PDB file of C-alpha atoms and ligand atoms in Angstrom:
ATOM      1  CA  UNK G   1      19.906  -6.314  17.346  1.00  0.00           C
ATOM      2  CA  UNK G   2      20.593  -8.140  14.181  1.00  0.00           C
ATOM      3  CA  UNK G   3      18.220  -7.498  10.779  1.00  0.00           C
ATOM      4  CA  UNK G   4      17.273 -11.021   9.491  1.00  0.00           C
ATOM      5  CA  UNK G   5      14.694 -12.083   6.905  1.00  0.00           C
ATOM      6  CA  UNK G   6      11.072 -12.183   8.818  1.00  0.00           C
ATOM      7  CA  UNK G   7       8.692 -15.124   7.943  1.00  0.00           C
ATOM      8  CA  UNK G   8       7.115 -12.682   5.283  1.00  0.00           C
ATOM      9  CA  UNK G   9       9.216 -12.805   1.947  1.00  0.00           C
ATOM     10  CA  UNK G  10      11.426  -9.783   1.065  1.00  0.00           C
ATOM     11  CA  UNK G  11      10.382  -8.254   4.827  1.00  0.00           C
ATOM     12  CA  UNK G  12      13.345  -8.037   7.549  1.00  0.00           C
ATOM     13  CA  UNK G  13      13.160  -7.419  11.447  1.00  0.00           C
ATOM     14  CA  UNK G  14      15.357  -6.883  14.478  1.00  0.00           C
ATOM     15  CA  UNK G  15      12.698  -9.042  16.318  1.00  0.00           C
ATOM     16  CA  UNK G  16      10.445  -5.722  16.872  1.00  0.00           C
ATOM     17  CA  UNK G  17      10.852  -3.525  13.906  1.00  0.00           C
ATOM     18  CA  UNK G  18      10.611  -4.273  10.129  1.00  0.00           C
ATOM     19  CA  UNK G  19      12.555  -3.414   7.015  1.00  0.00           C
ATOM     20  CA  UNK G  20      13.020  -3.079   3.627  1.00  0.00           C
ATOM     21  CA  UNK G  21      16.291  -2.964   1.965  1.00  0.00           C
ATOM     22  CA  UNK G  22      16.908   0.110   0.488  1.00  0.00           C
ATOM     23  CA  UNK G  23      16.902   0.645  -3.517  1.00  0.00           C
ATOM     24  CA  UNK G  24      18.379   4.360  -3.236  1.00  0.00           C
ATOM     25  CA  UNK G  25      20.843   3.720  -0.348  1.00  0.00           C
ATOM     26  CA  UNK G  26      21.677   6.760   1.688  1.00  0.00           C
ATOM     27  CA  UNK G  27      18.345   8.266   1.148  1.00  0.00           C
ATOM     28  CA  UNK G  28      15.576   8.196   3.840  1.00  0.00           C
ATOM     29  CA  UNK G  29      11.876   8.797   2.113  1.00  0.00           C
ATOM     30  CA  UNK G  30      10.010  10.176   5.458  1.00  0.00           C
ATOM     31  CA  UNK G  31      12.671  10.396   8.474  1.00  0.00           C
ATOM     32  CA  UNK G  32      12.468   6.428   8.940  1.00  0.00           C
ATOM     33  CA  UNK G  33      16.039   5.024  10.387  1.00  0.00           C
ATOM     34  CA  UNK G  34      18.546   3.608   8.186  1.00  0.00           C
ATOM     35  CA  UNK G  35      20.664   0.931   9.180  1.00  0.00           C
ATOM     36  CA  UNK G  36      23.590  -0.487   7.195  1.00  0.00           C
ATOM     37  CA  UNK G  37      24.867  -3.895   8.028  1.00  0.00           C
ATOM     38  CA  UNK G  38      27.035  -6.591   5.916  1.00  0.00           C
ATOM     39  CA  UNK G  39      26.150  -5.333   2.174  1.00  0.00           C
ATOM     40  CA  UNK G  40      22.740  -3.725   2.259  1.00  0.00           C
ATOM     41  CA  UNK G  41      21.041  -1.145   3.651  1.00  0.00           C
ATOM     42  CA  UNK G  42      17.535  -1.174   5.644  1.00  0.00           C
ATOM     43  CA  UNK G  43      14.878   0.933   6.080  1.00  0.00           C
ATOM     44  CA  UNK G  44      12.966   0.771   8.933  1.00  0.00           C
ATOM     45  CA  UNK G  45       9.286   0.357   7.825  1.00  0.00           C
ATOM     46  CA  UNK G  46       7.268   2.074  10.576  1.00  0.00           C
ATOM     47  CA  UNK G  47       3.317   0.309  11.014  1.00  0.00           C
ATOM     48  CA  UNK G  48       2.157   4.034  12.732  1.00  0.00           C
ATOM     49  CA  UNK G  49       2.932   5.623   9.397  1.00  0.00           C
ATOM     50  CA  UNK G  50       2.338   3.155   6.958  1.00  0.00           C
ATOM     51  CA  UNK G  51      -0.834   0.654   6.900  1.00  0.00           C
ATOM     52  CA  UNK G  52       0.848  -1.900   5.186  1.00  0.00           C
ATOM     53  CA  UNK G  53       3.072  -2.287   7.513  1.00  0.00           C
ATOM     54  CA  UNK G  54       0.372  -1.786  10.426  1.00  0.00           C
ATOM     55  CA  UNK G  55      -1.173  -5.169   8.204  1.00  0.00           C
ATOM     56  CA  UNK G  56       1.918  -6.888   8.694  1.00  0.00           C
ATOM     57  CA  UNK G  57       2.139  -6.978  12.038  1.00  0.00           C
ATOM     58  CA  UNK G  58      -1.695  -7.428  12.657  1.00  0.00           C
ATOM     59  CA  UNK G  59      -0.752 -10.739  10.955  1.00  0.00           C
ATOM     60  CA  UNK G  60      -0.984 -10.812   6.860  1.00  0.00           C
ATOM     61  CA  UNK G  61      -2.439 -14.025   5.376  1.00  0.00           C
ATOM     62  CA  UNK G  62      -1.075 -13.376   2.330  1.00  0.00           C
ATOM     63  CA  UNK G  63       1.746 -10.649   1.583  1.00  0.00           C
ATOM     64  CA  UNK G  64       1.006 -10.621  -2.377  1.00  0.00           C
ATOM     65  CA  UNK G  65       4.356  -8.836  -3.198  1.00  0.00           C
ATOM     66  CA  UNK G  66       7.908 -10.385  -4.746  1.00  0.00           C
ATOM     67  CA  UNK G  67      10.376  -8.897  -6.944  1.00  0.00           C
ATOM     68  CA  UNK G  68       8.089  -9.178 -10.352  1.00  0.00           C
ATOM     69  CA  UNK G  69       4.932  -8.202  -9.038  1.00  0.00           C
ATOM     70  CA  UNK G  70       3.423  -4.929 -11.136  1.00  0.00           C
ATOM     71  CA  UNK G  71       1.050  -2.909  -8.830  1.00  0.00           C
ATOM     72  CA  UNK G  72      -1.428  -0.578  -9.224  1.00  0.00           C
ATOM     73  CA  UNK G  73      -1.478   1.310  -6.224  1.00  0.00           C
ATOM     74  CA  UNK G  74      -4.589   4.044  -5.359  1.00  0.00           C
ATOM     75  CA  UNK G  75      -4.093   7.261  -2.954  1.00  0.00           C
ATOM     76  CA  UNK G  76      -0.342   6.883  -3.112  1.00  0.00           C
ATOM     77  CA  UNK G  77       0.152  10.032  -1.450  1.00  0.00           C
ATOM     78  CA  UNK G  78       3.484  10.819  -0.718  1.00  0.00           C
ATOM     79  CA  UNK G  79       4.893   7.833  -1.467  1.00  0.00           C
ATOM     80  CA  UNK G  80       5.278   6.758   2.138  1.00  0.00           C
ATOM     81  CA  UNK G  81       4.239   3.179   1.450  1.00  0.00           C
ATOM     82  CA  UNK G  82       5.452   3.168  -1.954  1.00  0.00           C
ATOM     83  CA  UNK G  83       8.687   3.244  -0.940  1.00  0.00           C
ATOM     84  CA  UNK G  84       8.761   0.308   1.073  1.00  0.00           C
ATOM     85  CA  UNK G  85       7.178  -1.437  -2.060  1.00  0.00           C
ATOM     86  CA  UNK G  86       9.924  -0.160  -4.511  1.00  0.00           C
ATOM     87  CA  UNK G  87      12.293  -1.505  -2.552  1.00  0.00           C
ATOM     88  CA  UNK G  88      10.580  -4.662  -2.680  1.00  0.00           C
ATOM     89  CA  UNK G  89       8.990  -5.283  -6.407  1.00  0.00           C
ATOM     90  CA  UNK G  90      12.341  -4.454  -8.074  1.00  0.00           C
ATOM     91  CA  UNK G  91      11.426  -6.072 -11.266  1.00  0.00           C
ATOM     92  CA  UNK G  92       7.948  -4.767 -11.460  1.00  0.00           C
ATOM     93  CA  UNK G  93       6.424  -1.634 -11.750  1.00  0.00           C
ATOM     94  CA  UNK G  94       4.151   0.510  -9.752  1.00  0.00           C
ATOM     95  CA  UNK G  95       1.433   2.461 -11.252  1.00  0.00           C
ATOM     96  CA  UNK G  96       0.958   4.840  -8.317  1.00  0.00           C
ATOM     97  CA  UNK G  97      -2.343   7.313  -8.553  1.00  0.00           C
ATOM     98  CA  UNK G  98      -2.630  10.252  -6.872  1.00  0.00           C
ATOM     99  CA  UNK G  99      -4.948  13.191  -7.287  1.00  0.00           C
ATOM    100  CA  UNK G 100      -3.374  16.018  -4.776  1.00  0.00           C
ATOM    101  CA  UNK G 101      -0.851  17.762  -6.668  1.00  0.00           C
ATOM    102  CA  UNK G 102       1.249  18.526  -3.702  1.00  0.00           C
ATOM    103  CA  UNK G 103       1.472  15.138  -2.613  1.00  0.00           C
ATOM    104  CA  UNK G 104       1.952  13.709  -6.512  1.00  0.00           C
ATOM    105  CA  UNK G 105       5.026  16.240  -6.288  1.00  0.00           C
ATOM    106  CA  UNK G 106       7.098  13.952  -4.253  1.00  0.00           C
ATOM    107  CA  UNK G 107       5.832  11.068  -5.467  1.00  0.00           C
ATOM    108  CA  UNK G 108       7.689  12.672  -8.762  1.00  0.00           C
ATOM    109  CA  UNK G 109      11.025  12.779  -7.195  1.00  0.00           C
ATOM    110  CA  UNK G 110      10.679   9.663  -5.666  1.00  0.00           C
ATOM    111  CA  UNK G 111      10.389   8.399  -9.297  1.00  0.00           C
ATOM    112  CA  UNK G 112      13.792   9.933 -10.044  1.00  0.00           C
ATOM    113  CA  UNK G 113      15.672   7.442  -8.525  1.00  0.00           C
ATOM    114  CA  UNK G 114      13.161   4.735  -8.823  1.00  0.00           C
ATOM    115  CA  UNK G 115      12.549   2.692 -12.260  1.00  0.00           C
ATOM    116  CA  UNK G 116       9.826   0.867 -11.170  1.00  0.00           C
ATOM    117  CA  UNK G 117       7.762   3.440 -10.051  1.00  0.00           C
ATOM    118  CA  UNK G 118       5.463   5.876 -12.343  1.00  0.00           C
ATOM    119  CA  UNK G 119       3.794   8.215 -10.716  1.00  0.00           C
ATOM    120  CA  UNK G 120      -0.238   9.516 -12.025  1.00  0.00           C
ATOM    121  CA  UNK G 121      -1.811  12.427 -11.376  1.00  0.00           C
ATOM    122  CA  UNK G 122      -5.388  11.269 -11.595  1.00  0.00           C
ATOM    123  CA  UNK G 123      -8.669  10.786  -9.576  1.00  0.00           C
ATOM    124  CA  UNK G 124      -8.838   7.057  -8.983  1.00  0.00           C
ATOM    125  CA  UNK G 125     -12.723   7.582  -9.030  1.00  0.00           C
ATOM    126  CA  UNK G 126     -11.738   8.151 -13.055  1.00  0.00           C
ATOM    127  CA  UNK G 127      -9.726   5.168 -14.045  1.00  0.00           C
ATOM    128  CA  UNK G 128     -10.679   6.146 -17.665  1.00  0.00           C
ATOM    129  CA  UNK G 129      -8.531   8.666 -17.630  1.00  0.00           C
ATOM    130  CA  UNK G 130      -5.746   6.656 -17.057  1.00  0.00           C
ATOM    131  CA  UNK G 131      -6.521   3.514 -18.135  1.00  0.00           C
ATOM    132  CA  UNK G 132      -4.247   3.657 -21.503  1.00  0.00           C
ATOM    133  CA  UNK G 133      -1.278   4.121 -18.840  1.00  0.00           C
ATOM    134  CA  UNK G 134      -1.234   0.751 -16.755  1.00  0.00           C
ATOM    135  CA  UNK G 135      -0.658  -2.624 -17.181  1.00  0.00           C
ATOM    136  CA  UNK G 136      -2.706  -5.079 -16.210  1.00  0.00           C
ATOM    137  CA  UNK G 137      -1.567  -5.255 -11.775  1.00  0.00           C
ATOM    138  CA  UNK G 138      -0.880  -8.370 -10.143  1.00  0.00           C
ATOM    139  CA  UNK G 139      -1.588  -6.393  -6.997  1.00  0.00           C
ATOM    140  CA  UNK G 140      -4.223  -3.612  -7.000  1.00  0.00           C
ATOM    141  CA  UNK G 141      -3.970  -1.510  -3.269  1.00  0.00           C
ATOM    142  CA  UNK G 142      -5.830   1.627  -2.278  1.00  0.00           C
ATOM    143  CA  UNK G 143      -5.983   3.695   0.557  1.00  0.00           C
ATOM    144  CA  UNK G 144      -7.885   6.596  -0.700  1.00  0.00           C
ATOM    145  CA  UNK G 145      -9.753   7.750   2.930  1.00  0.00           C
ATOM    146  CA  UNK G 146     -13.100   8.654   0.933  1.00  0.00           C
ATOM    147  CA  UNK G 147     -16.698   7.608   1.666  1.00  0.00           C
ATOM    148  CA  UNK G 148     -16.831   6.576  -1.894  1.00  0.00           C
ATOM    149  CA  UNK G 149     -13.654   4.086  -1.411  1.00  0.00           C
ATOM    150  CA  UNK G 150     -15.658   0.556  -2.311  1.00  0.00           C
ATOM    151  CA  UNK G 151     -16.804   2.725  -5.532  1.00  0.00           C
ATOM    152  CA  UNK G 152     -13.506   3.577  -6.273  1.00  0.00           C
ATOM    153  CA  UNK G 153     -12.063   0.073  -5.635  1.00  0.00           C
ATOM    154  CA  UNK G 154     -14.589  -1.691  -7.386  1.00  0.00           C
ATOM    155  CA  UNK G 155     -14.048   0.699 -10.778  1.00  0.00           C
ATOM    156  CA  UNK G 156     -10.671  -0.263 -10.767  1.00  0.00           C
ATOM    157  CA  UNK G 157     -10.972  -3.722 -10.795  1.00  0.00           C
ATOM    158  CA  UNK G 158     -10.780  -4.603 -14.750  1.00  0.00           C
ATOM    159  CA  UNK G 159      -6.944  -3.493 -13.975  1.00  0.00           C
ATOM    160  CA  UNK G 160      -6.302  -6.550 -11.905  1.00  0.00           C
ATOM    161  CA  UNK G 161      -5.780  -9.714 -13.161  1.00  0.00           C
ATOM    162  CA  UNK G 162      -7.330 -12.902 -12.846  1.00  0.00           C
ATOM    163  CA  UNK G 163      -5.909 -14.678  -9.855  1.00  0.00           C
ATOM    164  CA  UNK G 164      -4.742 -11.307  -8.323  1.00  0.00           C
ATOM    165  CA  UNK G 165      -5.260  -9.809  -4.511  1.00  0.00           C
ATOM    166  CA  UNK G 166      -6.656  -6.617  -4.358  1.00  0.00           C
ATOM    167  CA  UNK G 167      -6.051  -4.971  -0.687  1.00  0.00           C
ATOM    168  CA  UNK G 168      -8.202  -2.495   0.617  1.00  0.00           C
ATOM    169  CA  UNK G 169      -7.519  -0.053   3.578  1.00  0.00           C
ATOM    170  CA  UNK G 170     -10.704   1.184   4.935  1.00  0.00           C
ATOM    171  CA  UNK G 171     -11.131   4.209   7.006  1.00  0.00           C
ATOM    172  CA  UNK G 172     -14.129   3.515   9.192  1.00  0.00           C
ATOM    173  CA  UNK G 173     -14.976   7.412   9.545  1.00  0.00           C
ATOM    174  CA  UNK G 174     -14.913   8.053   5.786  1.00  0.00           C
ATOM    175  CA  UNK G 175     -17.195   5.685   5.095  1.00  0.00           C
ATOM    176  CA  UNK G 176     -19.805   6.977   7.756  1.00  0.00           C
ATOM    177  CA  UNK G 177     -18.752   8.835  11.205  1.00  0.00           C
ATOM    178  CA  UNK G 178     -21.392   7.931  13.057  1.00  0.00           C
ATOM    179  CA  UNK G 179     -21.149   4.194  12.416  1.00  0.00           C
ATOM    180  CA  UNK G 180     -19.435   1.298  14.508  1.00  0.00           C
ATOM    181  CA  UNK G 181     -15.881   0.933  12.686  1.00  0.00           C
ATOM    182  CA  UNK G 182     -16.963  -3.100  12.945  1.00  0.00           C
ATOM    183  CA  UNK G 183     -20.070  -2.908  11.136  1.00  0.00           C
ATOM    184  CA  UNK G 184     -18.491  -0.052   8.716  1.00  0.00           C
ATOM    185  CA  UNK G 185     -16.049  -3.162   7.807  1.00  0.00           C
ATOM    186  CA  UNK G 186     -18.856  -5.922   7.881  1.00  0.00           C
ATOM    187  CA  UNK G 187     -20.478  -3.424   4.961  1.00  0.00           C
ATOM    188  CA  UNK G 188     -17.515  -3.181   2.933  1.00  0.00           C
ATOM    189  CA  UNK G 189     -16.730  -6.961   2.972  1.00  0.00           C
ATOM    190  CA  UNK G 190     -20.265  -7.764   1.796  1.00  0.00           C
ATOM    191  CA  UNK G 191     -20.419  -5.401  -0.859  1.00  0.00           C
ATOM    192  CA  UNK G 192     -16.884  -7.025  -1.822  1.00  0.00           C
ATOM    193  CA  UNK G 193     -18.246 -10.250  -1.804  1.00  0.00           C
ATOM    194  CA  UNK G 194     -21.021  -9.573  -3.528  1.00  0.00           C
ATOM    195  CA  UNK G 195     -18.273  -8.035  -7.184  1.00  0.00           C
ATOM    196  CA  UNK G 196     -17.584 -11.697  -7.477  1.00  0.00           C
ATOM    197  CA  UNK G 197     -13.997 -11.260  -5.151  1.00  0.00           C
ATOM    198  CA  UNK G 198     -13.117 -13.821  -2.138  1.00  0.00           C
ATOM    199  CA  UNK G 199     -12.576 -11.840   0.909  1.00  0.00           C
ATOM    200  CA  UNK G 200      -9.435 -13.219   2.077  1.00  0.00           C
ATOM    201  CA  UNK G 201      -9.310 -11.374   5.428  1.00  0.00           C
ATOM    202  CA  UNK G 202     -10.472  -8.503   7.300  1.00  0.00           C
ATOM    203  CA  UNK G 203      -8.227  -7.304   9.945  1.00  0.00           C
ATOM    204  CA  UNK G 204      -7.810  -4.282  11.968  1.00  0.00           C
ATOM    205  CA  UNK G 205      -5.095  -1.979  12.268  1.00  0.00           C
ATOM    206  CA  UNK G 206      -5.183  -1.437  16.031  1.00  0.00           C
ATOM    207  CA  UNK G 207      -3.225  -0.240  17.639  1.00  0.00           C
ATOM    208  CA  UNK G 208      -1.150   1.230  14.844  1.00  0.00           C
ATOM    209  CA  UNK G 209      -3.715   2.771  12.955  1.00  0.00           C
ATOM    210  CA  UNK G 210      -6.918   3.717  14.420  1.00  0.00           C
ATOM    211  CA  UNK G 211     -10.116   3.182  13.300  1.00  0.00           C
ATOM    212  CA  UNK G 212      -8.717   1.104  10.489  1.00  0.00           C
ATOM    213  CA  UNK G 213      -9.087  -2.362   8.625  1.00  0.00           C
ATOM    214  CA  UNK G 214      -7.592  -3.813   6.121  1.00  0.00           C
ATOM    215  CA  UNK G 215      -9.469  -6.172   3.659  1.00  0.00           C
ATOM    216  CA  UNK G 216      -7.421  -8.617   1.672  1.00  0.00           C
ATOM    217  CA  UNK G 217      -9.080 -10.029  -1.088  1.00  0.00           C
ATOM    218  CA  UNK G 218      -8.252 -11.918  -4.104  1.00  0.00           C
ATOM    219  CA  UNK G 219     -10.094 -12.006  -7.705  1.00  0.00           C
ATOM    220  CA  UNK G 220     -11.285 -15.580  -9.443  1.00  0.00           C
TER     221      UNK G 220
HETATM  222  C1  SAM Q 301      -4.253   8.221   3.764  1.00  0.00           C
HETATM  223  S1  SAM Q 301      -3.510   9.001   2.395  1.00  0.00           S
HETATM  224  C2  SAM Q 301      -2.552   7.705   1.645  1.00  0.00           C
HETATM  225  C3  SAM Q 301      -1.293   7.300   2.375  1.00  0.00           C
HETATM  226  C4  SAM Q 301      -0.436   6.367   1.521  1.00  0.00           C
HETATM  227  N1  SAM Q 301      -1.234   5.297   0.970  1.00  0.00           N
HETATM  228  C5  SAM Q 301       0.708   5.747   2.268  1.00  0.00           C
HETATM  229  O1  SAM Q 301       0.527   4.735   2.968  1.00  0.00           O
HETATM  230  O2  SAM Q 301       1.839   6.225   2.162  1.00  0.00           O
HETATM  231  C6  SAM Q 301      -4.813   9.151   1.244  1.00  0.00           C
HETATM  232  C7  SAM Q 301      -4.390   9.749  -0.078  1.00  0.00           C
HETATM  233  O3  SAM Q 301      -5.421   9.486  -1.041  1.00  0.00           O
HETATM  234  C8  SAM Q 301      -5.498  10.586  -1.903  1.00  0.00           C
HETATM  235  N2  SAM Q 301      -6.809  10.539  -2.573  1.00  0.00           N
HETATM  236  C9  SAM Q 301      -8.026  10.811  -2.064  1.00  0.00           C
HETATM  237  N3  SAM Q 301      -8.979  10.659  -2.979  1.00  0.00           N
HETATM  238  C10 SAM Q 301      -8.348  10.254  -4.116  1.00  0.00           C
HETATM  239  C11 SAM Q 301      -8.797   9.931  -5.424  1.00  0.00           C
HETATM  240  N4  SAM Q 301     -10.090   9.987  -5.738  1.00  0.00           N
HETATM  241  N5  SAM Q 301      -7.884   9.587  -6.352  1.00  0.00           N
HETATM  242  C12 SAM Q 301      -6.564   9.519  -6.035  1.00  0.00           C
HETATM  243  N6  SAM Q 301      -6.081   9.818  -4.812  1.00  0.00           N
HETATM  244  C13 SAM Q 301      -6.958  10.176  -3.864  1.00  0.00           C
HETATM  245  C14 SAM Q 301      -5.320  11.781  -0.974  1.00  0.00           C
HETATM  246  O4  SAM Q 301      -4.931  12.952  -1.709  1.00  0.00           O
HETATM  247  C15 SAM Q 301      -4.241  11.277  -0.038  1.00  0.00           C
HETATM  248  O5  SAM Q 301      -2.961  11.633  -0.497  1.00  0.00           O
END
């Protein structure tokens, strides 16, 4: 089936699947499928292995990134998701914090063959220590899978700027495993609400992600 533009910005489909179009062309970041048709190349973004995408087709309100946009993106791992979002924020840059070093690794190589992406080794739980490396972030994301993740979020904050959307992937069972993964999310959007940011939208990532949400927000 043909790749078109989706009804998200900078986001293609084949009427199931989604895409990027790849920066590095010829090189797949995690096994996803490559597709080459006219001029560009795609990159099948899969929603099982990345939440963003899992957000996308849960229905995104808002899908805060376009070629300028500078992120500052938490628990970057190995730069599964990043990826997609080089491809996408050409003319920005992402600040992408990671504290295993195994995982920050290939986030390095990915950086090789990406300008816009700078890879930190770092605890997100310490912006402090790498606060004199970022830019104020149109777009602040984390997906750190710790109980303290609101903590961490809400530390990180003075990074994003006025007017920005800060989105939030929960993990119900790091925040407490015996809890209800509903009222795990009906915590973290109060305590959200009550740093002064509008909760956009909550939405969960069944059936691509289990036991997930993601909360959109953006800052005043
Ligand atoms: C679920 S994975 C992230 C997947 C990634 N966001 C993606 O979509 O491609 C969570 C990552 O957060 C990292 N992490 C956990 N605590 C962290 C912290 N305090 N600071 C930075 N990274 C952290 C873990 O090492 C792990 O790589």
């Amino acid at each position: 089936m043909r790749i078109r533009q989706s009804d998200v910005p900078h986001v293609y489909t084949d009427g199931e699947h989604l895409y990027t179009v790849n920066s590095v062309p010829g090189l797949a970041v995690y096994g996803e499928r490559l597709v080459r048709q006219g001029d560009a190349e795609y990159r099948q973004w899969d929603p099982r292995r990345s939440k963003l995408a899992a957000f996308l087709k849960r229905g995104a309100a808002i899908f805060p990134f376009g070629r300028g946009t500078d992120v500052l993106y938490l628990g970057a791992a190995q730069g599964t998701t990043v990826s997609h979002l080089a491809d996408i924020c050409l003319e920005g840059m992402i600040y992408a914090v990671e504290i295993s070093r195994r995982a920050f690794q290939k986030l390095l190589d990915l950086s090789e063959r990406r300008q816009n992406l700078m890879p930190i080794l770092a605890d997100a739980g310490k912006p402090e220590t790498y606060e004199r490396l970022v830019a104020p972030a149109d777009v602040m994301y984390q997906d750190v899978a710790q109980r303290d993740q609101v903590e961490i979020f809400r530390k990180n904050l003075k990074f994003l700027r006025p007017g920005g959307a800060g989105i939030l992937m929960v993990k119900a069972r790091s925040a407490d495993v015996t809890a209800a993964p509903k009222a795990v999310y009906a915590s973290v959007r109060r305590k959200l609400a009550s740093s002064g940011l509008d909760v956009v939208q909550v939405v969960e990532l069944e059936p691509y992600q289990r036991d997930h949400a993601c909360v959109l927000v953006e800052k005043a």
